[in-house]
mmCIF file of C-alpha atoms and ligand atoms in Angstrom:
data_model
loop_
_atom_site.group_PDB
_atom_site.id
_atom_site.type_symbol
_atom_site.label_atom_id
_atom_site.label_comp_id
_atom_site.label_asym_id
_atom_site.label_seq_id
_atom_site.Cartn_x
_atom_site.Cartn_y
_atom_site.Cartn_z
ATOM 1 C CA MET A 156 0.000 0.000 0.000
ATOM 2 C CA ARG A 157 1.461 3.348 -0.918
ATOM 3 C CA ALA A 158 2.046 6.115 1.623
ATOM 4 C CA CYS A 159 -0.790 8.613 1.478
ATOM 5 C CA PHE A 160 0.950 11.891 2.275
ATOM 6 C CA LEU A 161 -1.507 14.153 0.491
ATOM 7 C CA ILE A 162 -5.047 15.192 1.253
ATOM 8 C CA SER A 163 -5.691 14.294 -2.286
ATOM 9 C CA ARG A 164 -8.109 13.025 -4.750
ATOM 10 C CA TYR A 165 -5.420 10.568 -5.868
ATOM 11 C CA SER A 166 -5.785 8.581 -2.647
ATOM 12 C CA PHE A 167 -9.429 8.064 -3.521
ATOM 13 C CA ILE A 168 -8.868 7.313 -7.195
ATOM 14 C CA TYR A 169 -6.119 4.810 -6.449
ATOM 15 C CA PHE A 170 -8.373 2.182 -4.979
ATOM 16 C CA PHE A 171 -10.625 2.147 -8.020
ATOM 17 C CA ILE A 172 -8.339 2.592 -10.979
ATOM 18 C CA SER A 173 -4.842 1.834 -9.772
ATOM 19 C CA LEU A 174 -3.884 -0.273 -12.793
ATOM 20 C CA PRO A 175 -5.055 2.070 -15.541
ATOM 21 C CA MET A 176 -3.370 5.002 -13.704
ATOM 22 C CA LEU A 177 -0.117 3.139 -13.680
ATOM 23 C CA GLN A 178 -0.233 2.654 -17.428
ATOM 24 C CA ILE A 179 -1.289 6.210 -18.222
ATOM 25 C CA ASN A 180 1.505 7.699 -16.126
ATOM 26 C CA ASP A 181 4.153 5.419 -17.546
ATOM 27 C CA VAL A 182 3.153 6.426 -21.080
ATOM 28 C CA ASN A 183 3.201 10.129 -20.174
ATOM 29 C CA MET A 184 6.566 9.953 -18.475
ATOM 30 C CA GLY A 185 9.816 10.269 -20.363
ATOM 31 C CA ILE A 186 8.768 12.628 -23.138
ATOM 32 C CA THR A 187 10.122 16.046 -22.208
ATOM 33 C CA MET A 188 12.077 17.459 -19.318
ATOM 34 C CA ILE A 189 9.799 19.571 -17.109
ATOM 35 C CA LYS A 190 11.555 22.557 -15.535
ATOM 36 C CA ALA A 191 10.511 24.603 -12.525
ATOM 37 C CA ARG A 192 11.919 27.588 -10.640
ATOM 38 C CA ALA A 193 11.499 28.182 -6.912
ATOM 39 C CA HIS A 194 12.923 31.004 -4.830
ATOM 40 C CA SER A 195 14.733 30.763 -1.531
ATOM 41 C CA ASN A 196 13.202 32.199 1.624
ATOM 42 C CA ILE A 197 14.243 33.446 5.063
ATOM 43 C CA ALA A 198 12.192 32.977 8.182
ATOM 44 C CA LEU A 199 11.346 35.994 10.346
ATOM 45 C CA VAL A 200 9.648 33.719 12.894
ATOM 46 C CA LYS A 201 11.963 30.718 12.914
ATOM 47 C CA TYR A 202 11.401 26.998 12.627
ATOM 48 C CA TRP A 203 13.729 24.861 14.779
ATOM 49 C CA GLY A 204 12.729 21.384 15.950
ATOM 50 C CA LYS A 205 10.836 18.484 14.387
ATOM 51 C CA LYS A 206 7.722 16.778 15.688
ATOM 52 C CA ASN A 207 8.221 13.685 13.535
ATOM 53 C CA ILE A 208 11.515 13.119 11.736
ATOM 54 C CA ALA A 209 10.189 10.553 9.226
ATOM 55 C CA LEU A 210 7.361 12.869 8.104
ATOM 56 C CA ASN A 211 9.524 15.954 8.607
ATOM 57 C CA THR A 212 6.791 17.810 10.472
ATOM 58 C CA PRO A 213 7.867 20.958 12.329
ATOM 59 C CA ALA A 214 7.431 21.362 16.101
ATOM 60 C CA VAL A 215 6.618 25.061 15.570
ATOM 61 C CA GLY A 216 5.032 27.193 12.855
ATOM 62 C CA SER A 217 7.073 29.847 11.029
ATOM 63 C CA ILE A 218 6.674 32.983 8.911
ATOM 64 C CA SER A 219 9.034 33.828 6.051
ATOM 65 C CA LEU A 220 9.888 36.198 3.219
ATOM 66 C CA CYS A 221 10.465 34.921 -0.317
ATOM 67 C CA LEU A 222 13.749 36.103 -1.896
ATOM 68 C CA GLU A 223 13.598 37.180 -5.524
ATOM 69 C CA ALA A 224 17.375 37.194 -6.104
ATOM 70 C CA LEU A 225 18.022 33.608 -4.960
ATOM 71 C CA TYR A 226 16.468 30.714 -6.811
ATOM 72 C CA THR A 227 16.895 27.134 -7.995
ATOM 73 C CA GLU A 228 15.899 25.839 -11.425
ATOM 74 C CA THR A 229 15.310 22.112 -11.654
ATOM 75 C CA GLY A 230 14.503 19.919 -14.643
ATOM 76 C CA VAL A 231 13.055 16.401 -14.266
ATOM 77 C CA LEU A 232 12.602 13.722 -16.898
ATOM 78 C CA PHE A 233 11.277 10.246 -16.051
ATOM 79 C CA ASP A 234 12.996 7.903 -18.464
ATOM 80 C CA PRO A 235 12.065 4.200 -18.913
ATOM 81 C CA LEU A 236 15.598 3.480 -20.158
ATOM 82 C CA LEU A 237 17.301 4.630 -16.955
ATOM 83 C CA GLU A 238 18.168 1.998 -14.360
ATOM 84 C CA LYS A 239 18.531 4.445 -11.485
ATOM 85 C CA ASP A 240 17.997 8.124 -10.801
ATOM 86 C CA GLU A 241 20.656 10.485 -12.118
ATOM 87 C CA LEU A 242 21.329 13.865 -10.556
ATOM 88 C CA LEU A 243 23.369 16.794 -11.864
ATOM 89 C CA LEU A 244 23.919 19.650 -9.389
ATOM 90 C CA ASN A 245 25.188 22.921 -10.832
ATOM 91 C CA GLY A 246 26.499 20.968 -13.831
ATOM 92 C CA ARG A 247 28.436 18.303 -11.881
ATOM 93 C CA PRO A 248 27.342 14.745 -11.004
ATOM 94 C CA ALA A 249 25.989 14.697 -7.443
ATOM 95 C CA THR A 250 27.595 12.722 -4.625
ATOM 96 C CA GLU A 251 25.938 9.418 -3.649
ATOM 97 C CA LYS A 252 24.559 11.070 -0.471
ATOM 98 C CA GLU A 253 22.919 13.882 -2.480
ATOM 99 C CA ARG A 254 21.597 11.451 -5.078
ATOM 100 C CA SER A 255 20.035 9.142 -2.519
ATOM 101 C CA ARG A 256 18.300 12.067 -0.715
ATOM 102 C CA VAL A 257 16.721 13.090 -4.044
ATOM 103 C CA SER A 258 15.889 9.458 -4.909
ATOM 104 C CA SER A 259 14.033 8.974 -1.614
ATOM 105 C CA PHE A 260 12.070 12.121 -2.376
ATOM 106 C CA LEU A 261 11.265 10.921 -5.911
ATOM 107 C CA ASP A 262 10.064 7.607 -4.412
ATOM 108 C CA ILE A 263 7.213 9.514 -2.733
ATOM 109 C CA ILE A 264 6.164 10.918 -6.122
ATOM 110 C CA ARG A 265 6.555 7.550 -7.857
ATOM 111 C CA ARG A 266 4.317 5.927 -5.257
ATOM 112 C CA GLU A 267 1.731 8.655 -5.736
ATOM 113 C CA ALA A 268 1.886 8.380 -9.540
ATOM 114 C CA GLY A 269 2.000 4.572 -9.532
ATOM 115 C CA SER A 270 5.254 4.349 -11.447
ATOM 116 C CA ARG A 271 8.668 2.770 -11.047
ATOM 117 C CA GLN A 272 10.535 4.821 -13.661
ATOM 118 C CA ALA A 273 13.876 6.377 -12.751
ATOM 119 C CA ALA A 274 14.455 10.066 -13.432
ATOM 120 C CA ARG A 275 17.125 12.391 -14.742
ATOM 121 C CA VAL A 276 17.272 15.493 -12.543
ATOM 122 C CA GLU A 277 19.276 18.632 -13.337
ATOM 123 C CA SER A 278 19.349 21.351 -10.707
ATOM 124 C CA VAL A 279 21.079 24.730 -10.808
ATOM 125 C CA ASN A 280 21.259 27.389 -8.092
ATOM 126 C CA ASN A 281 21.804 30.970 -9.230
ATOM 127 C CA PHE A 282 23.591 31.679 -5.920
ATOM 128 C CA PRO A 283 26.731 30.313 -4.235
ATOM 129 C CA THR A 284 25.882 27.044 -2.466
ATOM 130 C CA ALA A 285 29.087 27.274 -0.431
ATOM 131 C CA ALA A 286 27.885 30.432 1.329
ATOM 132 C CA GLY A 287 25.490 28.342 3.419
ATOM 133 C CA LEU A 288 22.435 30.181 2.113
ATOM 134 C CA ALA A 289 19.434 27.877 2.524
ATOM 135 C CA SER A 290 19.597 26.096 -0.835
ATOM 136 C CA SER A 291 17.495 23.139 0.356
ATOM 137 C CA ALA A 292 14.392 25.365 0.533
ATOM 138 C CA SER A 293 14.426 26.444 -3.112
ATOM 139 C CA ALA A 294 15.861 23.091 -4.250
ATOM 140 C CA PHE A 295 13.114 20.881 -2.816
ATOM 141 C CA ALA A 296 10.345 23.306 -3.763
ATOM 142 C CA ALA A 297 11.559 23.350 -7.395
ATOM 143 C CA LEU A 298 11.996 19.563 -7.347
ATOM 144 C CA ALA A 299 8.511 18.982 -5.905
ATOM 145 C CA LEU A 300 6.937 21.107 -8.625
ATOM 146 C CA ALA A 301 8.985 19.798 -11.579
ATOM 147 C CA ALA A 302 8.931 16.114 -10.551
ATOM 148 C CA SER A 303 5.211 15.986 -9.735
ATOM 149 C CA ARG A 304 4.376 17.561 -13.106
ATOM 150 C CA ALA A 305 6.834 15.272 -14.926
ATOM 151 C CA ALA A 306 5.079 12.317 -13.262
ATOM 152 C CA GLY A 307 1.719 13.512 -14.553
ATOM 153 C CA LEU A 308 0.402 14.734 -11.180
ATOM 154 C CA GLU A 309 -1.475 18.047 -10.953
ATOM 155 C CA LEU A 310 -1.108 18.967 -7.282
ATOM 156 C CA SER A 311 -2.639 21.988 -5.537
ATOM 157 C CA GLY A 312 -0.387 24.548 -3.782
ATOM 158 C CA GLN A 313 -1.207 22.927 -0.447
ATOM 159 C CA GLU A 314 -0.378 19.426 -1.719
ATOM 160 C CA LEU A 315 2.879 20.673 -3.240
ATOM 161 C CA SER A 316 3.807 22.360 0.032
ATOM 162 C CA ILE A 317 3.254 19.103 1.964
ATOM 163 C CA LEU A 318 5.327 17.252 -0.620
ATOM 164 C CA ALA A 319 8.185 19.810 -0.516
ATOM 165 C CA ARG A 320 8.166 19.638 3.301
ATOM 166 C CA MET A 321 9.127 15.948 3.068
ATOM 167 C CA GLY A 322 12.400 17.074 1.413
ATOM 168 C CA SER A 323 13.140 20.033 3.688
ATOM 169 C CA GLY A 324 10.990 21.869 6.236
ATOM 170 C CA SER A 325 11.716 25.346 4.870
ATOM 171 C CA ALA A 326 11.000 24.130 1.289
ATOM 172 C CA ALA A 327 7.287 23.973 2.164
ATOM 173 C CA ARG A 328 7.400 27.804 2.308
ATOM 174 C CA SER A 329 9.335 28.237 -0.964
ATOM 175 C CA LEU A 330 6.323 27.336 -3.116
ATOM 176 C CA PHE A 331 4.863 30.768 -2.433
ATOM 177 C CA GLY A 332 5.943 34.348 -3.027
ATOM 178 C CA GLY A 333 5.819 37.319 -0.653
ATOM 179 C CA PHE A 334 5.061 36.677 3.029
ATOM 180 C CA VAL A 335 4.343 33.046 3.882
ATOM 181 C CA GLU A 336 3.195 31.164 6.978
ATOM 182 C CA MET A 337 4.024 27.528 7.645
ATOM 183 C CA HIS A 338 1.586 25.701 9.948
ATOM 184 C CA ARG A 339 3.015 23.118 12.301
ATOM 185 C CA GLY A 340 -0.234 21.146 12.098
ATOM 186 C CA ARG A 341 -1.833 18.979 14.751
ATOM 187 C CA ARG A 342 -2.375 15.666 12.940
ATOM 188 C CA GLU A 343 -0.061 12.716 13.490
ATOM 189 C CA ASP A 344 0.153 12.022 9.740
ATOM 190 C CA GLY A 345 1.382 15.557 8.905
ATOM 191 C CA ARG A 346 -1.431 16.264 6.447
ATOM 192 C CA ASP A 347 -2.108 19.654 7.993
ATOM 193 C CA ALA A 348 1.558 20.781 8.145
ATOM 194 C CA TRP A 349 1.737 23.012 5.087
ATOM 195 C CA ALA A 350 2.564 26.583 4.162
ATOM 196 C CA GLU A 351 0.262 29.213 2.692
ATOM 197 C CA PRO A 352 0.773 32.732 1.355
ATOM 198 C CA LEU A 353 -0.134 35.537 3.784
ATOM 199 C CA TYR A 354 0.517 38.547 1.521
ATOM 200 C CA PRO A 355 1.970 38.898 -1.996
ATOM 201 C CA ALA A 356 5.402 40.476 -2.581
ATOM 202 C CA ASP A 357 3.987 43.915 -3.487
ATOM 203 C CA TYR A 358 1.924 44.170 -0.271
ATOM 204 C CA TRP A 359 4.897 45.644 1.604
ATOM 205 C CA PRO A 360 7.999 46.019 -0.595
ATOM 206 C CA LEU A 361 10.912 45.302 1.747
ATOM 207 C CA GLN A 362 14.464 44.601 0.747
ATOM 208 C CA VAL A 363 16.818 41.950 2.108
ATOM 209 C CA ILE A 364 20.593 42.463 2.147
ATOM 210 C CA ILE A 365 22.569 39.281 2.722
ATOM 211 C CA ALA A 366 25.930 40.078 4.270
ATOM 212 C CA ILE A 367 28.252 37.165 3.514
ATOM 213 C CA THR A 368 30.836 36.972 6.259
ATOM 214 C CA SER A 369 32.530 33.714 5.218
ATOM 215 C CA GLU A 370 31.895 31.009 2.638
ATOM 216 C CA VAL A 371 32.550 28.012 4.883
ATOM 217 C CA GLN A 372 29.942 25.235 5.080
ATOM 218 C CA LYS A 373 28.261 24.814 8.461
ATOM 219 C CA LYS A 374 29.482 21.877 10.569
ATOM 220 C CA THR A 375 26.091 20.752 11.910
ATOM 221 C CA GLY A 376 23.199 20.615 9.453
ATOM 222 C CA SER A 377 19.731 21.736 10.491
ATOM 223 C CA THR A 378 18.252 18.221 10.937
ATOM 224 C CA ASP A 379 21.032 17.091 13.298
ATOM 225 C CA GLY A 380 21.064 20.457 15.050
ATOM 226 C CA MET A 381 17.301 20.442 15.625
ATOM 227 C CA GLU A 382 17.394 16.915 17.018
ATOM 228 C CA LEU A 383 20.260 17.786 19.346
ATOM 229 C CA SER A 384 18.313 20.799 20.641
ATOM 230 C CA ARG A 385 15.171 18.714 21.150
ATOM 231 C CA ARG A 386 17.055 16.071 23.115
ATOM 232 C CA THR A 387 19.385 18.213 25.185
ATOM 233 C CA SER A 388 18.441 21.888 25.382
ATOM 234 C CA PRO A 389 16.659 22.849 28.610
ATOM 235 C CA TYR A 390 15.062 25.709 26.646
ATOM 236 C CA TYR A 391 13.350 23.472 24.084
ATOM 237 C CA ARG A 392 9.941 23.230 25.816
ATOM 238 C CA ALA A 393 9.849 27.011 26.365
ATOM 239 C CA TRP A 394 10.764 27.537 22.684
ATOM 240 C CA VAL A 395 7.856 25.388 21.500
ATOM 241 C CA ASP A 396 5.415 26.833 24.056
ATOM 242 C CA SER A 397 6.199 30.462 23.164
ATOM 243 C CA SER A 398 6.100 30.001 19.381
ATOM 244 C CA GLU A 399 2.359 30.725 18.988
ATOM 245 C CA ASP A 400 2.811 34.151 20.646
ATOM 246 C CA ASP A 401 5.580 35.047 18.166
ATOM 247 C CA LEU A 402 3.444 33.975 15.210
ATOM 248 C CA ALA A 403 0.492 36.042 16.453
ATOM 249 C CA ALA A 404 2.738 39.092 17.015
ATOM 250 C CA MET A 405 4.223 38.705 13.524
ATOM 251 C CA ARG A 406 0.779 38.395 11.886
ATOM 252 C CA ALA A 407 -0.232 41.628 13.669
ATOM 253 C CA ALA A 408 2.987 43.438 12.605
ATOM 254 C CA LEU A 409 2.346 42.433 8.989
ATOM 255 C CA ALA A 410 -1.353 43.351 9.074
ATOM 256 C CA GLU A 411 -0.480 46.812 10.472
ATOM 257 C CA LYS A 412 2.709 47.197 8.349
ATOM 258 C CA ASP A 413 4.396 48.180 11.593
ATOM 259 C CA PHE A 414 8.151 48.102 10.865
ATOM 260 C CA GLN A 415 9.253 48.578 14.480
ATOM 261 C CA LYS A 416 7.128 45.616 15.576
ATOM 262 C CA LEU A 417 8.377 43.558 12.605
ATOM 263 C CA ALA A 418 11.971 44.273 13.677
ATOM 264 C CA GLU A 419 11.357 43.429 17.335
ATOM 265 C CA VAL A 420 9.514 40.148 16.720
ATOM 266 C CA SER A 421 12.034 38.996 14.077
ATOM 267 C CA GLU A 422 15.108 39.694 16.205
ATOM 268 C CA PHE A 423 13.409 38.117 19.242
ATOM 269 C CA SER A 424 12.609 34.905 17.343
ATOM 270 C CA CYS A 425 16.089 34.775 15.803
ATOM 271 C CA LEU A 426 17.979 35.320 19.074
ATOM 272 C CA LYS A 427 15.677 32.888 20.898
ATOM 273 C CA MET A 428 16.404 30.196 18.289
ATOM 274 C CA HIS A 429 20.152 30.742 18.629
ATOM 275 C CA ALA A 430 19.928 30.743 22.450
ATOM 276 C CA LEU A 431 18.123 27.391 22.190
ATOM 277 C CA ALA A 432 20.818 26.052 19.860
ATOM 278 C CA MET A 433 23.660 27.359 22.039
ATOM 279 C CA ALA A 434 22.060 25.753 25.118
ATOM 280 C CA SER A 435 22.110 22.338 23.416
ATOM 281 C CA ASN A 436 24.758 19.907 24.599
ATOM 282 C CA PRO A 437 27.305 20.193 23.013
ATOM 283 C CA GLY A 438 26.352 23.791 22.213
ATOM 284 C CA LEU A 439 25.669 24.779 18.611
ATOM 285 C CA ILE A 440 27.310 28.084 17.763
ATOM 286 C CA TYR A 441 26.487 29.096 14.194
ATOM 287 C CA TRP A 442 27.861 32.633 14.526
ATOM 288 C CA SER A 443 31.353 33.865 13.826
ATOM 289 C CA ALA A 444 32.953 36.979 15.334
ATOM 290 C CA ALA A 445 31.896 38.812 12.172
ATOM 291 C CA THR A 446 28.232 37.819 12.692
ATOM 292 C CA LEU A 447 28.249 39.283 16.190
ATOM 293 C CA GLU A 448 30.017 42.429 15.064
ATOM 294 C CA LEU A 449 27.443 43.019 12.304
ATOM 295 C CA LEU A 450 24.524 42.307 14.593
ATOM 296 C CA HIS A 451 25.659 45.180 16.863
ATOM 297 C CA TRP A 452 26.269 47.332 13.791
ATOM 298 C CA VAL A 453 22.638 46.850 12.638
ATOM 299 C CA ARG A 454 21.265 47.636 16.104
ATOM 300 C CA THR A 455 23.341 50.843 16.305
ATOM 301 C CA LEU A 456 22.033 51.871 12.898
ATOM 302 C CA ARG A 457 18.473 51.314 14.128
ATOM 303 C CA GLU A 458 19.109 53.290 17.326
ATOM 304 C CA GLN A 459 20.305 56.148 15.122
ATOM 305 C CA GLY A 460 16.950 56.142 13.289
ATOM 306 C CA THR A 461 17.375 53.841 10.255
ATOM 307 C CA PRO A 462 14.493 51.336 9.925
ATOM 308 C CA VAL A 463 16.523 48.127 9.748
ATOM 309 C CA PHE A 464 16.820 44.780 11.533
ATOM 310 C CA PHE A 465 18.681 41.470 11.218
ATOM 311 C CA THR A 466 17.969 37.777 11.166
ATOM 312 C CA ILE A 467 20.406 34.831 11.141
ATOM 313 C CA ASP A 468 19.828 31.177 10.184
ATOM 314 C CA ALA A 469 22.001 28.148 10.923
ATOM 315 C CA GLY A 470 25.187 29.795 9.625
ATOM 316 C CA PRO A 471 27.339 32.916 10.006
ATOM 317 C CA GLN A 472 25.657 35.146 7.364
ATOM 318 C CA LEU A 473 23.542 38.094 8.482
ATOM 319 C CA LYS A 474 20.326 38.936 6.642
ATOM 320 C CA ILE A 475 19.467 42.617 6.956
ATOM 321 C CA ILE A 476 15.927 43.812 6.210
ATOM 322 C CA CYS A 477 14.940 47.403 5.422
ATOM 323 C CA PRO A 478 12.592 49.462 3.218
ATOM 324 C CA PRO A 479 13.959 49.776 -0.369
ATOM 325 C CA SER A 480 14.827 53.486 -0.005
ATOM 326 C CA TYR A 481 17.445 52.695 2.689
ATOM 327 C CA SER A 482 19.004 49.713 0.964
ATOM 328 C CA SER A 483 21.722 51.272 -1.206
ATOM 329 C CA ALA A 484 23.110 53.458 1.622
ATOM 330 C CA ILE A 485 23.291 50.359 3.885
ATOM 331 C CA VAL A 486 24.994 48.324 1.146
ATOM 332 C CA ASP A 487 27.536 51.139 0.605
ATOM 333 C CA GLN A 488 28.418 51.181 4.290
ATOM 334 C CA LEU A 489 28.594 47.384 4.462
ATOM 335 C CA SER A 490 30.882 47.175 1.434
ATOM 336 C CA GLY A 491 33.665 48.900 3.347
ATOM 337 C CA HIS A 492 33.062 46.871 6.531
ATOM 338 C CA PRO A 493 35.962 44.474 7.315
ATOM 339 C CA ALA A 494 33.549 41.747 8.532
ATOM 340 C CA VAL A 495 31.758 41.557 5.160
ATOM 341 C CA GLU A 496 33.112 39.572 2.192
ATOM 342 C CA ARG A 497 30.273 40.622 -0.100
ATOM 343 C CA THR A 498 26.588 41.382 -0.207
ATOM 344 C CA ILE A 499 23.576 40.114 -2.162
ATOM 345 C CA VAL A 500 20.512 42.369 -2.343
ATOM 346 C CA SER A 501 17.044 40.955 -2.923
ATOM 347 C CA ALA A 502 13.501 42.220 -3.236
ATOM 348 C CA LEU A 503 10.627 39.948 -2.242
ATOM 349 C CA GLY A 504 10.061 37.178 -4.755
ATOM 350 C CA PRO A 505 7.160 35.443 -6.553
ATOM 351 C CA ASP A 506 5.566 31.970 -6.365
ATOM 352 C CA ALA A 507 7.412 28.929 -7.661
ATOM 353 C CA ARG A 508 6.431 28.197 -11.268
ATOM 354 C CA VAL A 509 6.843 25.740 -14.087
ATOM 355 C CA LEU A 510 9.116 27.268 -16.732
ATOM 356 C CA GLY A 511 7.972 27.516 -20.320
ATOM 357 C CA ALA A 512 4.426 26.511 -19.386
HETATM 358 O O1 LIG B 128 14.435 23.484 6.261
HETATM 359 P P1 LIG B 128 15.658 23.205 7.029
HETATM 360 O O2 LIG B 128 15.734 21.819 7.534
HETATM 361 O O3 LIG B 128 16.907 23.583 6.287
HETATM 362 O O4 LIG B 128 15.651 24.153 8.365
HETATM 363 C C1 LIG B 128 15.633 25.546 8.323
HETATM 364 C C2 LIG B 128 15.993 26.112 9.649
HETATM 365 C C3 LIG B 128 16.242 27.605 9.698
HETATM 366 O O5 LIG B 128 16.684 28.101 8.458
HETATM 367 C C4 LIG B 128 17.358 27.894 10.720
HETATM 368 C C5 LIG B 128 15.011 28.377 10.166
HETATM 369 C C6 LIG B 128 13.887 28.503 9.160
HETATM 370 O O6 LIG B 128 12.743 28.584 9.594
HETATM 371 O O7 LIG B 128 14.172 28.569 7.944
#
């Protein structure tokens, strides 16, 4: 029996016409490569901690911004002549670890589509993967969209978000543009843990400046880090219990377009997540000296009257958010800052989409 991960009409159809579906999908597969583009995102109210590792359901909800400047384009072709899945990442053959993570994800789609065909997958990021910028979010969102279409499935935004979540928690948010909320869900099977758009990108045009402090890969990935925090951090329960208050405060800040409130809630959630991570055993310290230096720099700027705030994910880069009219002056000042290697500036981005469709 296949795993029913979607609240979908396919679950219903399967019991009645499973054989014909299998044939139809196998005929449709392997004709053309379907390509999709999904943008990266950064969380203002952070996700850290999993409820169920196998289903990849989050212990807390989150709210994010979609980044126009950072995206992944992924092509998928199911090919009856292939013996196993093939994966090209940024033009080079993937490692066995990367390939098997994508293969496991494709297995979910194959089960849903009733097919056994292997796929050729080609994925390209338009941003440096080595900088530790969340590439799994845009990568799994683009893969979910391209692979489901290539397999002949027409999934709703909600179904795609659930599917992308199985690859990476933050990928569930990368299906949508603008401001996005991810629900932690209450069900054991994870069918209500999906993201939905709150406001489109033009609702409140903010700009995000990514200050790259070093291009080293993080030592502890998010899955291992989250599990360590869940098992060992004395702050974990308080983190989960206080998450609903942060989400409510963020929804209010967005509804009122209150920048000061947006800044306060975002920095609170970010610093709380890092305090939780640091209080794990052994402590997870994602910051470098440069991160800390820049964090103070942003706060001083805000004290002096510039509407600006920071957020930091599981790595040393600082993401700085401000209204567009302040962005170029901030970038100019950052360019001469010794802690900054370089900057990437992004507006808020659009929904994920199939290319050429
Ligand atoms: O989606 P993952 O497993 O890469 O986890 C993302 C975790 C953070 O980036 C630190 C926070 C978030 O909500 O994106």
